[in-house]
Structure formats: C-alpha cells, structure tokens
Coordinates of C-alpha atoms and ligand atoms in Angstrom, one line a residue:
M502 CA 117.4 67.3 108.9
N503 CA 119.7 69.4 107.3
T504 CA 120.5 72.4 109.2
I505 CA 120.8 76.0 107.2
D506 CA 123.0 79.2 109.1
I507 CA 121.1 81.9 108.2
L508 CA 121.9 85.7 108.4
L509 CA 119.7 88.2 109.9
L510 CA 119.4 91.7 109.2
G511 CA 118.1 94.9 111.8
A512 CA 118.6 95.7 115.2
G513 CA 115.5 96.1 116.8
G514 CA 112.5 94.5 119.1
R515 CA 110.9 93.5 115.8
E516 CA 114.1 91.8 115.1
H517 CA 115.1 90.2 118.6
A518 CA 111.5 88.6 117.7
L519 CA 112.4 86.8 114.5
L520 CA 115.3 85.9 115.8
K521 CA 113.8 84.3 118.5
K522 CA 111.3 82.8 116.5
L523 CA 114.2 81.6 113.9
A524 CA 116.0 80.3 116.4
E525 CA 113.5 77.5 117.1
S526 CA 113.2 76.2 114.3
P527 CA 114.7 72.6 113.8
R528 CA 115.9 73.8 110.2
A529 CA 118.7 76.8 112.2
G530 CA 122.0 76.3 112.2
K531 CA 124.3 79.0 113.0
L532 CA 123.0 82.3 113.5
Y533 CA 124.6 86.0 112.4
V534 CA 122.9 89.7 112.7
T535 CA 124.3 92.6 111.9
P536 CA 124.0 95.3 113.4
G537 CA 122.0 93.1 116.5
N538 CA 121.1 94.5 119.7
G539 CA 122.0 93.5 123.5
G540 CA 119.4 90.6 123.0
M541 CA 120.5 89.5 120.0
F542 CA 124.1 89.0 121.1
Q543 CA 122.9 86.3 122.9
L544 CA 121.5 83.8 120.6
A545 CA 123.8 84.5 117.4
E546 CA 127.3 86.0 116.8
A547 CA 127.6 89.3 115.0
A548 CA 128.4 89.9 111.3
P549 CA 131.0 92.5 110.5
I550 CA 129.0 93.9 107.7
S551 CA 126.9 96.8 107.0
Q552 CA 123.1 96.0 106.2
D553 CA 123.3 98.8 103.9
D554 CA 125.1 97.8 101.6
P555 CA 123.4 95.2 99.1
Q556 CA 127.0 93.9 97.4
Q557 CA 128.7 93.6 101.0
V558 CA 125.9 91.5 102.4
A559 CA 125.8 89.6 99.2
S560 CA 129.6 88.5 99.4
W561 CA 129.6 87.8 103.0
A562 CA 126.5 85.7 103.0
A563 CA 128.1 83.7 99.7
E564 CA 131.8 83.5 101.7
H565 CA 130.3 81.8 105.0
S566 CA 127.8 79.9 103.1
I567 CA 124.6 81.0 104.5
G568 CA 121.4 79.0 103.6
L569 CA 119.0 82.3 104.2
V570 CA 119.1 86.0 104.6
V571 CA 116.2 87.9 106.8
V572 CA 115.8 91.4 106.0
G573 CA 114.0 93.1 109.2
P574 CA 113.9 96.6 108.3
E575 CA 112.7 98.9 104.7
A576 CA 116.4 100.5 104.2
P577 CA 118.1 97.2 102.9
L578 CA 115.2 96.4 101.0
V579 CA 114.8 99.7 98.9
E580 CA 118.6 99.3 98.4
G581 CA 118.0 96.2 97.1
V582 CA 120.0 93.9 99.7
A583 CA 117.3 91.2 98.5
D584 CA 117.8 91.7 94.3
A585 CA 122.1 91.1 95.6
V586 CA 121.5 88.1 98.0
R587 CA 119.0 86.4 95.2
A588 CA 121.5 87.2 92.2
Q589 CA 124.7 85.0 94.1
G590 CA 121.6 82.4 94.3
I591 CA 121.3 82.6 98.2
P592 CA 117.4 82.9 99.4
C593 CA 116.7 85.6 101.2
F594 CA 113.1 86.7 102.9
G595 CA 111.7 90.4 101.6
P596 CA 111.0 91.5 98.5
N597 CA 113.7 93.2 95.8
A598 CA 113.7 96.6 95.1
N599 CA 111.2 97.1 92.9
A600 CA 108.7 95.1 95.3
A601 CA 110.1 97.3 98.0
R602 CA 108.9 100.6 96.5
M603 CA 105.1 100.0 98.0
E604 CA 106.8 101.3 100.8
G605 CA 109.5 103.4 99.3
S606 CA 107.3 105.5 97.4
K607 CA 104.3 106.6 98.5
E608 CA 103.1 107.6 94.8
F609 CA 104.2 104.1 93.7
A610 CA 101.8 101.9 96.4
K611 CA 99.1 104.5 95.4
Q612 CA 99.1 104.2 91.6
V613 CA 99.4 100.1 92.2
M614 CA 96.2 100.3 94.4
A615 CA 94.5 102.8 92.3
R616 CA 95.0 99.7 88.8
A617 CA 94.0 96.8 92.2
N618 CA 90.8 98.8 93.1
V619 CA 91.9 98.9 96.7
P620 CA 90.0 101.3 99.3
T621 CA 92.7 104.2 100.4
A622 CA 92.5 108.1 100.9
A623 CA 92.0 110.1 97.9
Y624 CA 95.6 111.8 97.0
K625 CA 97.6 114.2 94.5
S626 CA 101.2 113.9 94.1
F627 CA 103.2 117.1 93.6
T628 CA 106.8 118.1 93.0
D629 CA 106.6 121.7 92.2
R630 CA 105.9 123.8 95.5
A631 CA 104.0 126.3 94.9
A632 CA 101.3 124.0 93.1
C633 CA 101.3 121.6 96.4
E634 CA 100.6 124.9 98.5
A635 CA 97.7 126.4 96.4
Y636 CA 96.2 122.7 96.3
V637 CA 96.2 122.6 99.9
R638 CA 94.8 126.0 100.0
E639 CA 91.5 125.1 98.1
L640 CA 91.2 121.7 100.4
A641 CA 90.8 124.6 103.0
G642 CA 90.6 122.0 105.5
P643 CA 91.5 119.0 107.4
C644 CA 94.9 116.8 105.5
V645 CA 98.1 114.7 105.5
I646 CA 100.6 115.5 104.0
K647 CA 103.3 112.7 103.2
A648 CA 107.0 112.8 101.9
D649 CA 106.9 110.3 99.0
G650 CA 110.3 108.7 100.4
L651 CA 111.4 106.9 103.5
A652 CA 112.1 109.2 106.1
A653 CA 112.4 107.0 109.4
G654 CA 108.4 107.2 109.7
K655 CA 108.8 110.9 110.3
G656 CA 107.4 112.0 107.0
V657 CA 103.5 112.1 107.6
I658 CA 102.1 115.4 109.2
V659 CA 98.6 115.0 110.2
A660 CA 97.3 118.6 109.3
Q661 CA 94.2 119.7 111.5
T662 CA 94.5 123.0 110.0
T663 CA 95.6 124.5 106.4
D664 CA 98.5 126.1 107.9
E665 CA 99.4 123.0 109.9
A666 CA 99.5 121.4 106.2
L667 CA 101.1 124.6 104.7
A668 CA 103.9 124.4 107.3
G669 CA 104.2 120.3 106.6
V670 CA 104.7 121.2 102.8
A671 CA 107.5 123.4 103.9
Q672 CA 109.0 120.9 105.6
C673 CA 109.0 118.5 103.0
F674 CA 110.4 121.0 100.4
D675 CA 112.9 122.5 102.5
G676 CA 114.7 119.2 102.9
A677 CA 113.4 117.9 106.7
F678 CA 113.1 114.4 104.8
G679 CA 115.7 114.6 102.3
D680 CA 115.2 113.7 98.9
A681 CA 112.2 111.6 100.4
G682 CA 110.2 114.8 100.5
K683 CA 111.4 116.3 97.1
T684 CA 107.7 114.7 95.9
V685 CA 105.0 115.3 98.2
V686 CA 101.7 113.4 98.6
V687 CA 98.3 115.4 99.8
E688 CA 95.9 113.1 101.0
E689 CA 92.3 113.1 102.3
M690 CA 92.3 112.7 106.1
L691 CA 90.6 109.0 106.9
E692 CA 89.1 108.8 110.5
G693 CA 88.5 105.8 112.9
P694 CA 90.7 103.2 115.1
E695 CA 93.6 101.7 113.0
C696 CA 94.6 98.1 112.6
S697 CA 97.6 96.4 111.1
L698 CA 97.0 92.9 109.1
L699 CA 100.8 91.4 108.2
A700 CA 100.6 88.3 105.5
L701 CA 103.4 86.6 104.1
T702 CA 103.4 86.3 100.5
D703 CA 105.8 84.4 97.9
G704 CA 104.4 86.6 95.5
T705 CA 101.1 84.7 94.3
T706 CA 99.9 82.5 97.6
V707 CA 99.0 85.3 100.4
V708 CA 98.8 84.2 104.0
P709 CA 97.3 86.9 106.6
L710 CA 98.5 86.7 109.7
A711 CA 96.7 87.8 113.3
T712 CA 95.7 91.4 112.9
S713 CA 96.8 94.2 115.3
Q714 CA 96.9 97.4 117.1
D715 CA 99.9 99.4 117.8
H716 CA 99.7 102.5 119.4
K717 CA 102.0 105.6 117.6
R718 CA 101.6 108.4 120.3
A719 CA 104.0 109.1 123.2
Y720 CA 101.7 109.7 125.6
D721 CA 98.5 108.5 127.6
G722 CA 95.4 109.1 125.6
D723 CA 96.6 108.7 122.5
K724 CA 98.5 112.2 123.1
G725 CA 101.6 113.8 122.6
P726 CA 104.0 113.1 119.4
N727 CA 104.0 110.1 116.9
T728 CA 106.6 107.6 117.9
G729 CA 107.8 104.3 116.1
G730 CA 105.2 102.9 118.4
M731 CA 104.7 102.6 121.8
G732 CA 102.7 99.4 122.4
V733 CA 100.5 96.8 120.5
Y734 CA 98.3 94.0 121.2
S735 CA 97.1 91.0 119.0
P736 CA 94.6 90.0 118.0
V737 CA 92.4 93.0 117.7
P738 CA 88.8 91.9 119.1
E739 CA 85.4 91.9 116.9
H740 CA 84.1 94.7 118.7
L741 CA 86.8 96.8 116.8
V742 CA 87.6 94.7 113.8
S743 CA 84.3 93.2 112.4
A744 CA 84.3 89.7 110.5
D745 CA 83.7 91.6 107.5
D746 CA 86.3 94.4 108.0
L747 CA 89.0 91.3 108.0
N748 CA 87.6 90.1 105.1
T749 CA 87.9 93.4 103.5
M750 CA 91.4 93.6 104.5
V751 CA 92.5 90.0 103.3
D752 CA 90.9 90.8 100.1
V753 CA 93.3 93.8 99.9
M754 CA 96.3 92.3 100.6
N755 CA 95.3 89.3 98.1
R756 CA 94.6 92.0 95.4
V757 CA 97.8 94.2 96.2
V758 CA 99.9 90.7 95.4
A759 CA 97.9 90.1 92.4
Q760 CA 98.1 93.6 90.8
L761 CA 102.3 93.2 91.6
K762 CA 101.8 89.8 89.7
A763 CA 100.0 91.0 86.7
D764 CA 102.4 94.7 86.7
G765 CA 105.4 91.9 86.5
I766 CA 106.7 92.8 89.9
T767 CA 107.0 88.9 92.1
Y768 CA 106.4 90.4 96.2
S769 CA 107.8 88.0 97.9
G770 CA 108.2 88.5 102.1
C771 CA 106.0 90.2 104.1
L772 CA 103.4 92.9 103.2
Y773 CA 102.1 95.1 105.8
G774 CA 98.9 96.7 105.7
G775 CA 98.4 99.8 107.6
F776 CA 94.5 100.4 107.5
M777 CA 91.9 102.8 109.1
L778 CA 88.7 101.3 110.2
T779 CA 86.3 104.5 109.0
K780 CA 82.8 104.2 108.9
D781 CA 82.8 103.1 105.2
G782 CA 84.8 100.3 106.1
P783 CA 88.7 99.7 106.1
K784 CA 90.9 102.0 103.9
V785 CA 94.6 101.6 103.2
L786 CA 96.9 104.0 104.9
E787 CA 100.4 102.6 104.2
F788 CA 101.8 99.7 103.1
N789 CA 105.4 98.8 104.4
A790 CA 107.7 95.9 102.5
R791 CA 108.6 94.2 106.0
F792 CA 107.4 93.3 109.3
G793 CA 106.4 96.1 111.5
D794 CA 107.4 96.8 114.7
P795 CA 106.3 96.4 117.6
E796 CA 103.4 94.4 115.7
T797 CA 106.3 91.1 115.1
Q798 CA 106.7 91.3 118.8
V799 CA 102.6 90.2 119.5
V800 CA 102.3 88.4 116.2
L801 CA 105.1 85.8 116.2
P802 CA 104.7 84.9 119.4
R803 CA 101.1 83.4 118.4
M804 CA 102.5 81.7 115.7
H805 CA 102.7 77.8 115.1
A806 CA 105.1 77.9 112.0
D807 CA 108.7 76.5 111.6
L808 CA 109.8 79.7 110.2
V809 CA 112.7 79.4 108.8
E810 CA 110.7 76.6 106.1
V811 CA 107.5 79.2 106.0
F812 CA 110.3 82.0 104.4
L813 CA 112.3 79.9 102.2
A814 CA 109.0 79.0 100.6
C815 CA 108.5 82.7 100.0
D816 CA 111.8 82.9 98.4
K817 CA 110.9 80.1 96.6
G818 CA 107.4 80.3 95.6
T819 CA 106.0 77.5 97.3
L820 CA 104.0 78.8 100.6
D821 CA 100.9 77.0 101.6
A822 CA 98.5 78.1 104.1
S823 CA 98.9 75.4 106.0
S824 CA 102.2 76.0 106.9
V825 CA 100.9 78.7 109.4
L826 CA 98.6 78.2 112.7
W827 CA 97.8 79.8 115.6
D828 CA 97.6 80.1 119.4
D829 CA 93.9 81.2 120.7
D830 CA 95.9 83.1 123.3
W831 CA 96.0 86.7 123.2
A832 CA 99.4 89.2 123.5
V833 CA 100.2 92.4 124.6
S834 CA 104.0 94.2 124.5
V835 CA 104.2 97.3 126.0
V836 CA 107.2 99.4 125.2
L837 CA 109.5 100.8 127.8
A838 CA 111.3 104.2 126.3
S839 CA 114.2 106.5 127.6
A840 CA 112.8 109.8 129.0
G841 CA 112.3 112.4 125.9
Y842 CA 112.1 109.5 123.4
P843 CA 110.8 110.6 120.6
G844 CA 112.7 113.8 120.7
S845 CA 117.0 114.0 122.1
Y846 CA 117.2 111.4 125.4
E847 CA 120.3 110.0 127.2
S848 CA 121.5 106.4 126.8
G849 CA 124.2 103.9 128.9
K850 CA 121.9 103.6 131.3
R851 CA 122.2 100.5 133.5
I852 CA 118.9 98.4 133.1
T853 CA 117.9 95.3 135.9
G854 CA 115.0 93.2 136.2
I855 CA 115.2 91.9 132.9
D856 CA 115.8 88.5 134.3
A857 CA 113.3 88.5 136.7
A858 CA 110.5 89.6 134.2
S859 CA 111.5 87.1 131.9
Q860 CA 110.9 84.4 134.5
M861 CA 107.0 85.3 134.6
P862 CA 104.9 83.2 133.0
G863 CA 103.9 83.6 129.8
I864 CA 106.6 86.9 129.1
T865 CA 109.0 87.7 126.9
V866 CA 111.3 90.8 126.9
Y867 CA 112.4 91.5 123.4
H868 CA 115.5 93.5 123.5
A869 CA 115.1 97.1 121.0
G870 CA 117.5 99.7 122.2
T871 CA 120.2 97.9 124.3
K872 CA 123.4 96.9 124.4
L873 CA 125.5 94.5 126.2
T874 CA 129.2 95.5 128.3
A875 CA 132.0 92.8 128.5
D876 CA 130.8 92.2 132.0
G877 CA 127.2 91.8 130.8
D878 CA 125.6 94.0 132.1
V879 CA 122.8 95.5 129.7
L880 CA 122.5 98.8 128.9
T881 CA 119.9 101.3 127.0
A882 CA 121.5 102.5 123.7
G883 CA 118.0 103.9 122.0
G884 CA 114.7 105.5 122.4
R885 CA 112.7 102.4 122.4
V886 CA 114.6 100.1 124.8
L887 CA 112.5 97.3 125.7
D888 CA 109.3 95.3 124.8
V889 CA 107.8 93.8 127.6
T890 CA 105.4 91.0 126.0
A891 CA 103.2 88.9 127.9
V892 CA 100.9 86.0 126.2
A893 CA 98.0 84.5 128.3
P894 CA 95.0 82.9 127.9
T895 CA 92.7 86.1 128.3
F896 CA 93.2 89.6 126.6
A897 CA 93.0 91.1 130.5
Q898 CA 95.3 88.9 131.9
A899 CA 97.8 89.5 129.0
R900 CA 97.6 93.1 129.8
E901 CA 97.8 92.6 133.6
Q902 CA 101.1 90.2 133.0
A903 CA 102.4 92.7 131.0
Y904 CA 102.8 95.7 133.5
A905 CA 103.6 93.6 136.3
A906 CA 106.2 92.6 134.4
C907 CA 107.4 96.4 133.5
D908 CA 107.2 96.9 137.5
L909 CA 109.9 94.3 137.6
I910 CA 112.4 96.5 135.1
D911 CA 114.1 99.5 135.9
F912 CA 116.4 101.9 134.3
D913 CA 117.1 105.9 135.2
G914 CA 114.1 107.6 132.6
K915 CA 112.5 104.7 132.1
Q916 CA 109.2 105.8 130.2
F917 CA 106.0 103.9 129.1
R918 CA 102.4 104.3 128.6
T919 CA 100.0 102.9 130.9
D920 CA 97.0 102.6 128.2
I921 CA 98.3 99.9 126.2
G922 CA 95.0 97.9 125.1
A923 CA 93.2 99.9 127.3
R924 CA 90.5 100.5 123.9
A925 CA 90.0 96.8 123.5
L926 CA 89.3 95.9 127.0
Ligands
AMP869 P1 102.2 106.1 108.5 O1 104.3 106.6 108.4 O2 101.7 106.4 106.2 O3 102.0 105.1 108.4 O4 101.5 107.0 108.7 C1 102.1 107.3 109.8 C2 100.2 107.9 111.1 O5 100.0 108.9 110.6 C3 99.3 106.9 110.4 O6 99.8 105.2 111.6 C4 98.3 107.5 111.0 O7 98.0 107.6 112.6 C5 98.5 108.6 110.4 N1 98.0 108.9 109.2 C6 98.7 108.3 107.5 N2 97.9 108.6 106.6 C7 96.8 109.0 107.3 C8 95.9 109.8 106.7 N3 95.3 110.0 104.9 N4 94.4 110.1 107.6 C9 94.7 109.7 108.7 N5 96.2 110.0 109.6 C10 96.7 109.4 108.6
LIG870 N1 104.3 100.0 113.6 C1 104.7 100.9 112.5 C2 105.5 100.4 111.6 O1 106.7 98.9 111.7 O2 105.6 100.6 110.5

C-alpha cells in the first residue's frame, strides 16, 4: 500500500487525538505537526511554519510532497488555509474559508439555518450599538449576547438580567473581542442539557459520529466561568438524548450541508453541531467548522476507521458511511488544568505519572498544554494541560478508570472537575 506524508495543524488535545488515529492508519507515512505539543512530538516531526499563514502552509506542504494536510483549529480555516492547500493540488481535511463561515460568522450560520429550516434560538443581529441596547432593554429578561466573529470561545455572554446583557453588549462594542464584536447577535436563551454531534462530510454525504457531552464550566456542579471544556464523555445515553432527539440532530446536519450545497458552497471536513436539548426538542446553539476539543478525545478512540482514507474521501467527494464503524465501549475524558485556568495561570511545572497512567488498561493520556524539555521531561505549557481518557465496556468503569488515572498524574497546581459524567450515571 502506498503511504502518504501528512501535515497536521494545531496544538491541543484534539490534535494529539487526531495525530494518534492518523498514525494508526496503514496509509500514514511521515507525520509533521505545527505548532504541536509535548505529546505530539513523540509521534511527529515539527514543521517550522505558522499554521495561520495560508501561503506558507501551502508552499511548505508542496515542497515536502505532503499528501494530506489536516487542519485542527478554526482560525486557519477561516484564514483560508484549506483554499491555499487545495490550490496547490494537495488534499486537505477541513472546509474552505467560504464554508468555514459556519463558525467564523454567527450571522452567516443563522442565515443558513433559517434557509434550511433548522431549529435554533430566535435572534437579531446588530452593527449599531444604540439599536442593540434598545432591543436588549425591550427583551427585559434573560438573553444571550454573542460577538459575531471568532473570539476563541470567549465571545458568548449568557445574561440572566438586562444589566448583564447590557454589560455584554458594551464588551462587544468596546472591542473586548476585537473585530469579532463589531457585529453583535442577541439570542433567545435556550434551556436544557447540551449535546454535541460531530459529522464528517464531503459536501454531499454526511456521516454523523457518536454523540458526546462536554462540561464547559470550570468547577464541579457546573459552577464558575466558562472554559474550553473540562471533561467529556461519549456516547450520551438515551435517558439524556432520545432516539427522536438523535434523529432530529442528524437531520439538522444533513439539511445544513445540503443547504450550503444548494447555495453553491461545498462543505468538506468535520461539521460540529452544538445542540441544546430543550423541552421542544434539540435546537442548534452553534456550528463549528472543525472537530471539538475535548469531544474528539472521546469520539475518535471508539471509532473504527482508517482516518487517512476517510479524510481523503472527504476531500475527494467520495465519502461512504460504511467506512466508519463504532465500538460498543464508553469513553470518559477528564481535563487536568493549571491552577487559575481559565484566568491567568503559571506554566513550566514538571508533570509526573503520565507513563504510569498510560499503562493502565484502556487509558490514553492526550497532551494539550505541554512541552518537552531537552532531557525528555514534560512541563505544563497551557491552561488545559492533559486529557486523561478511559475507554471501557461500561460507563461506570470508564469513569472510575479515568479518575484512577488522574490520581497517578501530578503537577504543581493540578486542577480538575470530579463530576465529569456524573449526570449520565
Ligand atoms: P458557543 O461558543 O456558541 O458554543 O456558546 C458557548 C456556550 O454558551 C454554549 O455551550 C452554551 O452553554 C451557551 N449558550 C450559547 N448560546 C446559548 C443560548 N441561545 N441559550 C443558552 N445558552 C447558550
Ligand atoms: N468543546 C467545545 C468546542 O470544541 O468548541
């Protein structure tokens, strides 16, 4: 079988999980990453380029005869990295900039949803501050304020009162989220448990992946500030997501991809649907143009597929649902974070116990914010440091093993939630 060399962009636990799965493919040749992290450099070589520079990525990939570029995070997609790579005739996993607007512009995503008749929160969009404030006052109650553009997961203010909403509007228009906040979306507040559904697509065929549930708040009991995600499990059991709910969610993914196609936009890559399971059924909170982090860390380990072949098929337009099968196992992933995250935190703390934890049955420790020293020590280098992931035949076992593995790992300031998946038990 002929192998191909692969360049992966990104540096999080998501990318470590993608890299590990790509490395397992018989099609994988040499693997390169940028910017990468301490765990990824054990599997791949560093590419000395910036992931956010489309021309640089595309030229480097061409010079090194790369056969597939995989884009992990959203920013390079919105910048047009996939367009530049494809323009060199190199297959790329991830949507072109035009299609990545599903994440890059909330207003764009809302318009597509309206045309596709997809259930989502009612909204209004504003570029005028006074009009936006007047509307929030008129609502006189809970609402959600969103900066229109990319804000690294921070541009959403869930406001219980008019004062909180006005403060959110002020943050956006005062530039707290840069240009992302020049357009502001005001949404109806939805209530219920959240559920993520990732889907692979080549622009026509949509292959839904397993459901998962992230835990966004920093502390136990869903208290504290929003984070990038503190832990996740998959699949979401039926008492939380009914078969009807799942059908609705899959239908939404299909309808959105079909709508984009009808609008002349081929969406190829991973489409991430974030849903609120309201009493009136699932409604879309947001779409992302890439795999979720930490969702990927529980979805990929349960997936039976040759990820290189599947990613190439997404690019080529030959995706086939039969190429992806699932384990019956359960997966739970607990994020070990630095003290102070999501606020300011210290880096450079030595991490011990990763090898011991990794030797436990069913455990994989994905690196997120880590770096390797010349002596081979692993140091903390970010807010979210490690994703300790367990796969086991029952949910209870997976959860128990994940937490047992967390206890084996130590670093100064280690912080984690002790209730990941408690709701599903
Ligand atoms: P997003 O970055 O759009 O996923 O929003 C971050 C989080 O804000 C979501 O995971 C939800 O917890 C919350 N959120 C977003 N939109 C709404 C909404 N319309 N109603 C209630 N909560 C929301
Ligand atoms: N886990 C949330 C996200 O990837 O956006």
